[in-house]
mmCIF file of C-alpha atoms in Angstrom:
data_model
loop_
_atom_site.group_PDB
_atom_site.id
_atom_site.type_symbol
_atom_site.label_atom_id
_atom_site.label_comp_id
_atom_site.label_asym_id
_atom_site.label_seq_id
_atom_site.Cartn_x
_atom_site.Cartn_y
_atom_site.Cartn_z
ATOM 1 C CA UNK A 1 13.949 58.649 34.063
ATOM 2 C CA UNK A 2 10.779 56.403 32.955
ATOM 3 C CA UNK A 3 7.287 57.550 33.890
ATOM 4 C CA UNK A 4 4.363 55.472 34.406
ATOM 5 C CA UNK A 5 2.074 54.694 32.150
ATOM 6 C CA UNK A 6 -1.713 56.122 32.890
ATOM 7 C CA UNK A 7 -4.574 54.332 31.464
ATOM 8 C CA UNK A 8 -7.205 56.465 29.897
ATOM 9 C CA UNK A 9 -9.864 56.748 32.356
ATOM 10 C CA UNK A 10 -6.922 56.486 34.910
ATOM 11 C CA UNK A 11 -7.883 59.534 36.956
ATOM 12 C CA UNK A 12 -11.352 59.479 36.416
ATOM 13 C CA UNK A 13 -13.520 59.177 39.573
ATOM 14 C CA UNK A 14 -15.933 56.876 38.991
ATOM 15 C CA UNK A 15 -19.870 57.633 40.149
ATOM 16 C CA UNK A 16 -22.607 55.604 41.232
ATOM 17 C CA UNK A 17 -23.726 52.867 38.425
ATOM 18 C CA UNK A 18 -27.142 52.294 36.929
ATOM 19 C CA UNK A 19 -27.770 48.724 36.815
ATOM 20 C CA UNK A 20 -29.519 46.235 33.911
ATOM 21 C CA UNK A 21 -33.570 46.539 35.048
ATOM 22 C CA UNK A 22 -33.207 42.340 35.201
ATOM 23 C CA UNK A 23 -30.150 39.675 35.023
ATOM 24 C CA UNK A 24 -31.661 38.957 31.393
ATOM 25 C CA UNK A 25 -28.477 38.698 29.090
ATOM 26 C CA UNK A 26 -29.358 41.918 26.192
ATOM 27 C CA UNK A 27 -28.146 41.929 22.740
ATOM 28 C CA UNK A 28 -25.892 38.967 21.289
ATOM 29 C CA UNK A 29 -22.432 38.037 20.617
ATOM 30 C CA UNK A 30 -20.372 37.711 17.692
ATOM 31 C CA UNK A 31 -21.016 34.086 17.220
ATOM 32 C CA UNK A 32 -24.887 34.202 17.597
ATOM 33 C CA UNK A 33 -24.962 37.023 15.042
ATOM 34 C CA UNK A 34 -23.222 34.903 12.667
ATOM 35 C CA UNK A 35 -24.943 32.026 13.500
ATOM 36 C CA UNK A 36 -28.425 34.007 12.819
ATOM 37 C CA UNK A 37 -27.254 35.461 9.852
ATOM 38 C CA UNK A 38 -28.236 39.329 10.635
ATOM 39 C CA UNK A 39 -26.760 42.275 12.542
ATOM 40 C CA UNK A 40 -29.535 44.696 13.999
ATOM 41 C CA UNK A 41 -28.609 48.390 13.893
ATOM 42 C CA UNK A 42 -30.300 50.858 15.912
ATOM 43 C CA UNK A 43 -30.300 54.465 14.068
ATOM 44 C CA UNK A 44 -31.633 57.785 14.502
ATOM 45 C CA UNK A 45 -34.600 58.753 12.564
ATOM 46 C CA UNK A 46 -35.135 61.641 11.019
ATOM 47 C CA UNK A 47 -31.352 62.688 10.733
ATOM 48 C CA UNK A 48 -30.350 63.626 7.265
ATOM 49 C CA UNK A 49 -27.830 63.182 5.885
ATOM 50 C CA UNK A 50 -26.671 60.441 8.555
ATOM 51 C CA UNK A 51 -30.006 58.084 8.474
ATOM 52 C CA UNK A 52 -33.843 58.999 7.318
ATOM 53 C CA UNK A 53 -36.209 57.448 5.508
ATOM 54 C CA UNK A 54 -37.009 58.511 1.983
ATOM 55 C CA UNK A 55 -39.653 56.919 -0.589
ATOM 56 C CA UNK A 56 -40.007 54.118 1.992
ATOM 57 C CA UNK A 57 -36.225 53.434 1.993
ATOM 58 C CA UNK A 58 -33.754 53.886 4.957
ATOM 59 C CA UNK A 59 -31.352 55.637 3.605
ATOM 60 C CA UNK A 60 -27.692 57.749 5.289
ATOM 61 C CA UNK A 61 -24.424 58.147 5.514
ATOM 62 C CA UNK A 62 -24.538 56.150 9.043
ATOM 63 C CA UNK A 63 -26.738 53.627 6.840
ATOM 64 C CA UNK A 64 -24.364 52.863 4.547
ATOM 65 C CA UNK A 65 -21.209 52.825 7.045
ATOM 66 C CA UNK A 66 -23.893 50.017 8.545
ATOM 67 C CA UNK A 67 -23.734 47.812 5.160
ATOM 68 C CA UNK A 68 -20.072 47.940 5.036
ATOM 69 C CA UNK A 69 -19.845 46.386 9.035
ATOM 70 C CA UNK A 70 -22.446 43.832 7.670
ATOM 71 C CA UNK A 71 -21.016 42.714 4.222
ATOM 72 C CA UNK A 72 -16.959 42.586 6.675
ATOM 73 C CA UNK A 73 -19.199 39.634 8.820
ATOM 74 C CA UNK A 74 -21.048 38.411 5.997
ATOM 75 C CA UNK A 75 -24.374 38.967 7.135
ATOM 76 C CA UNK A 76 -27.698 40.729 6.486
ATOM 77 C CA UNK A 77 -27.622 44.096 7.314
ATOM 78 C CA UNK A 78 -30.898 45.494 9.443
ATOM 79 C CA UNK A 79 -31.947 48.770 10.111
ATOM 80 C CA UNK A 80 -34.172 50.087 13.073
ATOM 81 C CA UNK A 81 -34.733 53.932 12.964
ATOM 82 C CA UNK A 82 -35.051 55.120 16.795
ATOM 83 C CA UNK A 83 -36.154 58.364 18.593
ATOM 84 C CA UNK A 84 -33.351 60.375 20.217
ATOM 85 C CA UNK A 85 -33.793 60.349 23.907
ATOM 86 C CA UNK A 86 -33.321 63.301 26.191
ATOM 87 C CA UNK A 87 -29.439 62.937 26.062
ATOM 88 C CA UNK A 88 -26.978 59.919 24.848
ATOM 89 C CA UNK A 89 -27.014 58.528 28.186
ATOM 90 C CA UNK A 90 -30.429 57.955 27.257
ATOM 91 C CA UNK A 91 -30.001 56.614 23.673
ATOM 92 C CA UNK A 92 -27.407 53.992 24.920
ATOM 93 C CA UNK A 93 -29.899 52.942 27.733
ATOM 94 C CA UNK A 94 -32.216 52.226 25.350
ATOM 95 C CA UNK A 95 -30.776 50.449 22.409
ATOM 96 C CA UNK A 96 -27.581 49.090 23.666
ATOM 97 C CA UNK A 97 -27.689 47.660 27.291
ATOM 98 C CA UNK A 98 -30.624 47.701 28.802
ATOM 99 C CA UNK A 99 -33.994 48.363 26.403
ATOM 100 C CA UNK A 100 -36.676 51.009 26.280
ATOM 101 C CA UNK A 101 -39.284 50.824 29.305
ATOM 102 C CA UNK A 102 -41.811 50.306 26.427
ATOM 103 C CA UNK A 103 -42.260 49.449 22.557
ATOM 104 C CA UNK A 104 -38.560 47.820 21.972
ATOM 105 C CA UNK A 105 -34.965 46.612 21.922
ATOM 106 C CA UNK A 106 -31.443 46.759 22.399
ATOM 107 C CA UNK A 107 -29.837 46.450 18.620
ATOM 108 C CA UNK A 108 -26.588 44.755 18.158
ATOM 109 C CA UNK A 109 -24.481 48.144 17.207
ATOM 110 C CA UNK A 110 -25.776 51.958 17.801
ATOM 111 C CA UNK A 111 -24.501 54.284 14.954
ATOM 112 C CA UNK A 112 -23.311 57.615 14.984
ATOM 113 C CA UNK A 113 -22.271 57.794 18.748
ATOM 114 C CA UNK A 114 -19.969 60.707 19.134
ATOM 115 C CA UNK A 115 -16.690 59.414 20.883
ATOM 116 C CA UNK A 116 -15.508 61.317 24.260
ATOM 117 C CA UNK A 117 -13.212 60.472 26.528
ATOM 118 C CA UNK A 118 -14.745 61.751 30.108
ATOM 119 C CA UNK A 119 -18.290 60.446 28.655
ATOM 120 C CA UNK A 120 -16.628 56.976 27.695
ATOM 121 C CA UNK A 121 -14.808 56.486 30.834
ATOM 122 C CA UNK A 122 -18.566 57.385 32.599
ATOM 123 C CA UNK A 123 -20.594 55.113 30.285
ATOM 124 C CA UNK A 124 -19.083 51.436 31.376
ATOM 125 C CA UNK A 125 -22.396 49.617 29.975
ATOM 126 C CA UNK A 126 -20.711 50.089 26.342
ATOM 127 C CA UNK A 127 -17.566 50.271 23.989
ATOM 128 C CA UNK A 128 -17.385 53.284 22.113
ATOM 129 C CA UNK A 129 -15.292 52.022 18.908
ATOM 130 C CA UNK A 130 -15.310 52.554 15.161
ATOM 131 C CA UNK A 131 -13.931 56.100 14.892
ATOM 132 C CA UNK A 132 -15.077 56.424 11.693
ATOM 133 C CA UNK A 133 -14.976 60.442 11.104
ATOM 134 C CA UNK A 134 -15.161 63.643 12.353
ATOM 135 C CA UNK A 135 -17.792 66.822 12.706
ATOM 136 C CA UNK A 136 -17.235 70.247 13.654
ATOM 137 C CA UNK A 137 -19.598 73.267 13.581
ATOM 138 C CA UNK A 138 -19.344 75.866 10.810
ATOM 139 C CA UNK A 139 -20.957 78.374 8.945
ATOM 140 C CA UNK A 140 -23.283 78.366 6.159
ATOM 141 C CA UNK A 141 -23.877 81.657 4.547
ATOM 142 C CA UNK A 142 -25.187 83.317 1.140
ATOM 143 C CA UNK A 143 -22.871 84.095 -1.024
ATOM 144 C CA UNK A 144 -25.319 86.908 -1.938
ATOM 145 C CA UNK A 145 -25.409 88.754 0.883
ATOM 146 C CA UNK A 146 -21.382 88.414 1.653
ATOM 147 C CA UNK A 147 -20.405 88.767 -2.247
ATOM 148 C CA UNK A 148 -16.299 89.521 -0.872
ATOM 149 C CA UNK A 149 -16.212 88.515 2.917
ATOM 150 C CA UNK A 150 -17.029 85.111 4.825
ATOM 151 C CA UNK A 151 -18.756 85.814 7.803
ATOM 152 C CA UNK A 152 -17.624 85.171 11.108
ATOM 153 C CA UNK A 153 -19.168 85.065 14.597
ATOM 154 C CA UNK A 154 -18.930 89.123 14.832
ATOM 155 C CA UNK A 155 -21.573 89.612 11.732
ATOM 156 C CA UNK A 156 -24.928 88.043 13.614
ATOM 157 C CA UNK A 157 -24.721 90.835 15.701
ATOM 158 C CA UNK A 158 -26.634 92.530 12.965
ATOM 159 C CA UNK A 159 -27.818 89.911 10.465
ATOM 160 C CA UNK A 160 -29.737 86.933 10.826
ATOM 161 C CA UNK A 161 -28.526 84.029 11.470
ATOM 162 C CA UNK A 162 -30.247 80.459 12.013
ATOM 163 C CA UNK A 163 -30.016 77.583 13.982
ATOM 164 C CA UNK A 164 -31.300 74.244 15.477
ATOM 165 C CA UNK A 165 -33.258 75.080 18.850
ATOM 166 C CA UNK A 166 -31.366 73.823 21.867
ATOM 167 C CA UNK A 167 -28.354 72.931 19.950
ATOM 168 C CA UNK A 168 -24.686 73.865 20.734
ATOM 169 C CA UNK A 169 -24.616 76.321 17.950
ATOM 170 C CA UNK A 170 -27.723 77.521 19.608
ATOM 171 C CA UNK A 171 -25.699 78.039 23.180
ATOM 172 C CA UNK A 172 -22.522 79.255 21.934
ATOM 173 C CA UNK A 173 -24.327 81.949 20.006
ATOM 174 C CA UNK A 174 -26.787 82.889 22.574
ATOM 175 C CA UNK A 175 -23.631 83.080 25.290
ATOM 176 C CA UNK A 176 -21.996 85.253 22.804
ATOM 177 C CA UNK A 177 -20.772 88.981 24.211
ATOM 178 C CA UNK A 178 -22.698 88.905 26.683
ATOM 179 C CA UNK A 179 -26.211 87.705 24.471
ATOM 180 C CA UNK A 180 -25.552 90.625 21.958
ATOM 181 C CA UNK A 181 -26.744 88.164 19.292
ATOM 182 C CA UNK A 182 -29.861 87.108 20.682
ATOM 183 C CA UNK A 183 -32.284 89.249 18.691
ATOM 184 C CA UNK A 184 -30.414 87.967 15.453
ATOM 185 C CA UNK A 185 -30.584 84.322 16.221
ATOM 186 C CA UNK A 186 -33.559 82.359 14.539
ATOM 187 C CA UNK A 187 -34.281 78.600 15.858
ATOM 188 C CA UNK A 188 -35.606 75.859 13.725
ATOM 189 C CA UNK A 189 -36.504 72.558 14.172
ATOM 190 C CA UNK A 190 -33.690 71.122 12.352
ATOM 191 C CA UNK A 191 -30.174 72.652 10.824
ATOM 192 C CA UNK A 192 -31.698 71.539 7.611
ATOM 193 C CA UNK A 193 -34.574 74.066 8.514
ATOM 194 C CA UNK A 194 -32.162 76.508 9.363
ATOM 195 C CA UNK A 195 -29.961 75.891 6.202
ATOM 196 C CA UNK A 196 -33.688 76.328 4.058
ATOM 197 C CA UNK A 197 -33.784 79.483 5.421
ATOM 198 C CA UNK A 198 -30.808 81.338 3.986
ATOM 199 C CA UNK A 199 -32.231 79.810 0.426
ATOM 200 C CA UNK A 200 -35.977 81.786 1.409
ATOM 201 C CA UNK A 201 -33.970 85.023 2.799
ATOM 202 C CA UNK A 202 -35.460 84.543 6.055
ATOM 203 C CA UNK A 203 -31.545 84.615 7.563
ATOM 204 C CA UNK A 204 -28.356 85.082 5.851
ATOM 205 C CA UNK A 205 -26.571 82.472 7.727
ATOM 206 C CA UNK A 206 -26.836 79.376 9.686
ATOM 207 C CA UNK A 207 -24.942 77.561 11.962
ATOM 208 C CA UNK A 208 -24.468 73.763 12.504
ATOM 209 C CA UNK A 209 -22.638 70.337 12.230
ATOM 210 C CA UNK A 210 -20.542 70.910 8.664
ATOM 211 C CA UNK A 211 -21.872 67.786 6.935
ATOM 212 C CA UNK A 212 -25.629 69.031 7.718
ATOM 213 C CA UNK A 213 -24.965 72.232 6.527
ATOM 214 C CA UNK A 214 -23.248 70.857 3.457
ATOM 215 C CA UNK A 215 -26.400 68.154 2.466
ATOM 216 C CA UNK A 216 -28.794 70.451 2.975
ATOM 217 C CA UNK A 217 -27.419 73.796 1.664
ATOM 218 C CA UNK A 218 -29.475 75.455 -1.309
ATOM 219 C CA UNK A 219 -27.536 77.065 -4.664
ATOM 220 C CA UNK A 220 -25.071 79.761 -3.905
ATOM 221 C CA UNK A 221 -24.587 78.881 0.221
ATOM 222 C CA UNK A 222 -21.202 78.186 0.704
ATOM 223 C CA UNK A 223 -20.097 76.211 3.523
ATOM 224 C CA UNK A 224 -16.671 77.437 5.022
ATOM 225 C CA UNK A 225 -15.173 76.577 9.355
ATOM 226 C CA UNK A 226 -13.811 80.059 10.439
ATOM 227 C CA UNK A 227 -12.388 80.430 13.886
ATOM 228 C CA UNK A 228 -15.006 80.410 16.775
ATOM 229 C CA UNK A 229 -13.378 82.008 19.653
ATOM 230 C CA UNK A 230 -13.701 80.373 22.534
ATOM 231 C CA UNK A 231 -15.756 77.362 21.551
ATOM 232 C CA UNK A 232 -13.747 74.485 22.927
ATOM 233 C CA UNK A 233 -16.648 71.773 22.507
ATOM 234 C CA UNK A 234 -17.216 72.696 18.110
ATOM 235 C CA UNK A 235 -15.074 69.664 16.934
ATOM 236 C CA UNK A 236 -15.767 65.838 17.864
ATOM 237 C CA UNK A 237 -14.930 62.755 16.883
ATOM 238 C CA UNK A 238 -18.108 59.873 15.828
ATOM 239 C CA UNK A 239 -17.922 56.002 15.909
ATOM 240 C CA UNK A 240 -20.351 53.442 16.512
ATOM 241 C CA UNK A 241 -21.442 52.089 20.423
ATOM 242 C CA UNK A 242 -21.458 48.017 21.602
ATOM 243 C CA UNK A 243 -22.929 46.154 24.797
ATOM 244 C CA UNK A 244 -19.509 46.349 26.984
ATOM 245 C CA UNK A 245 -20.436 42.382 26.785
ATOM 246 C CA UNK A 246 -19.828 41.911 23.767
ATOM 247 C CA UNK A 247 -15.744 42.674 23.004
ATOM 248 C CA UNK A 248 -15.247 40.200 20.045
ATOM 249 C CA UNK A 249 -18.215 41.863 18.109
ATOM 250 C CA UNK A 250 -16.718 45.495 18.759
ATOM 251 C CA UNK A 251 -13.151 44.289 17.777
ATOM 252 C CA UNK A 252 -14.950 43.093 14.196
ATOM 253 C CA UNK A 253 -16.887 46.340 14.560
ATOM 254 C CA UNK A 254 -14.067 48.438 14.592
ATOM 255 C CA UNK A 255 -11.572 46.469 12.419
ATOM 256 C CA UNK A 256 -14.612 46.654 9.732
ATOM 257 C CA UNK A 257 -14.505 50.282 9.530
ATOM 258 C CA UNK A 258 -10.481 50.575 9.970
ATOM 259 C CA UNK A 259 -10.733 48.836 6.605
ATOM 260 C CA UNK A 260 -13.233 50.418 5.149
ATOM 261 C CA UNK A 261 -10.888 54.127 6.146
ATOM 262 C CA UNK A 262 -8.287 52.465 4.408
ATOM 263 C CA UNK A 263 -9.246 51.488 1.119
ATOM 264 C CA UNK A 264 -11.312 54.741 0.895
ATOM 265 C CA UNK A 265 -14.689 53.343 1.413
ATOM 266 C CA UNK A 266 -15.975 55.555 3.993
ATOM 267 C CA UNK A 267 -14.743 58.662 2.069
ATOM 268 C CA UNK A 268 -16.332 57.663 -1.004
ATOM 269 C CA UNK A 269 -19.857 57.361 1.119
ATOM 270 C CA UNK A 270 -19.412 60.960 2.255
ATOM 271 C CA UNK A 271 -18.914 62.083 -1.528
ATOM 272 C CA UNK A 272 -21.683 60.314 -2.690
ATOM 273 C CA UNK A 273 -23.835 62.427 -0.251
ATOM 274 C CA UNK A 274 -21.474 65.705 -0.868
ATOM 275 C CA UNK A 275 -20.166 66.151 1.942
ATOM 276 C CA UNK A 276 -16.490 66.778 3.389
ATOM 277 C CA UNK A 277 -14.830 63.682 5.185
ATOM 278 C CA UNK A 278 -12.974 64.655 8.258
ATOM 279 C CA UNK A 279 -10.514 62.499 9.747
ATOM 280 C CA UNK A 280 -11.320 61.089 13.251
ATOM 281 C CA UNK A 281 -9.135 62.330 16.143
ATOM 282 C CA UNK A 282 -8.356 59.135 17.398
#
């Protein structure tokens, strides 16, 4: 017997809409962005390994993913490094589909938007697309400290372990048996701080995005993704995030980086940098 066919956000209830501040058309299609010659890029700054600024240079793994989308169009590639706003809602508000209240614009293409399918579904303003690779939390520890054993969740009840303030290593940790690990658990600004750490023996581990972990991880820190009981949000798929006016320029978008997977591009980026490529869970 045939069943029907449900469309992704099928059962999804949909709540009330926020609406563009004016009828001003934001952004710019695929033809005006070949016409112009450029494709604006809206990044966040600050986030090694994925985009920062170094020596003056913009520089990232998200960066160079960028170039690849540009040089598949044939235009000029440009890069604006933006704050991150109080949630992704935010951040797509902002530099997608409607623009900041002050000091700038909607870009042409957001990087590194992490793909869900409840949050895309919710978010109708703009097309996630470009699955490009995928993140998941793991464990950075010194090898020093755990010369014949990797550590897993269990050990930061007694040793110190480090993480980003406010993070979702940060919560999963701190909800841990019933916040047995809270005297253990030592918040930094940044996983990178938290990664520095292990290196000055202020912690023995840290927790965080793998690829963070990996860039930033000092001689004799091994990187390894044990089992974390009971963590159902430590694994997520990132692409890139387009006006929901724009299809034809997320279609280009997206077929950019399909090519780019294919040929190995992207997977040579995230070796140039160290780090482990994932495959996105499309």
């Amino acid at each position: 017997m045939a069943t029907a066919a449900w469309s992704r956000c099928e059962d999804y209830v949909p709540l009330p809409k926020p609406q563009n501040a004016s009828r001003d058309i934001v952004g710019k299609d695929l033809d005006a962005i070949l016409d112009q010659g450029f494709i604006e890029f809206a990044a966040f700054e600050e986030f090694a390994p994925w985009s920062f600024e170094e020596k003056g240079e913009i520089r990232g793994v998200d960066i160079e993913i960028g170039k690849l989308i540009a040089a598949e169009l044939g235009v000029e590639p440009r890069f604006r490094l933006v704050e991150a706003g109080e949630n992704l809602e935010a951040d797509l508000r902002n530099w997608l589909w409607k623009g900041p209240v002050t000091g700038g614009k909607v870009a042409n293409v957001m990087l590194h938007v992490p793909v869900n399918r409840d949050f895309t579904c919710r978010v109708e303003q703009v097309v996630f697309t470009g699955q490009a690779y995928r993140q998941q939390i793991a464990i950075a520890y010194s090898e020093a400290a755990y010369p014949d054993e990797v550590p897993g969740t269990a050990y930061f009840r007694y040793d110190p372990v480090g993480v980003e303030n406010d993070t979702i290593a940060d919560f999963y940790l701190s909800s841990l048996a019933g916040g047995q690990l809270l005297n253990q658990i030592h918040r930094y600004p940044s996983t990178l701080d938290a990664v520095a750490a292990i290196g000055s023996g202020e912690v023995k581990a840290a927790m965080g995005p793998m690829a963070e972990l990996e860039y930033a991880r000092p001689e004799a820190v091994k990187v390894v993704s044990p089992p974390l009981p009971g963590f159902g949000a430590g694994r997520w798929t990132v692409g890139v995030g387009v006006h929901f006016a724009y299809r034809p320029l997320a279609y280009a978008v997206d077929d950019a980086i399909s090519a780019a997977l294919e040929d190995g591009r992207i997977q040579a980026i995230f070796a140039e940098y160290g780090l482990t490529w994932l495959e996105p869970e499309r």
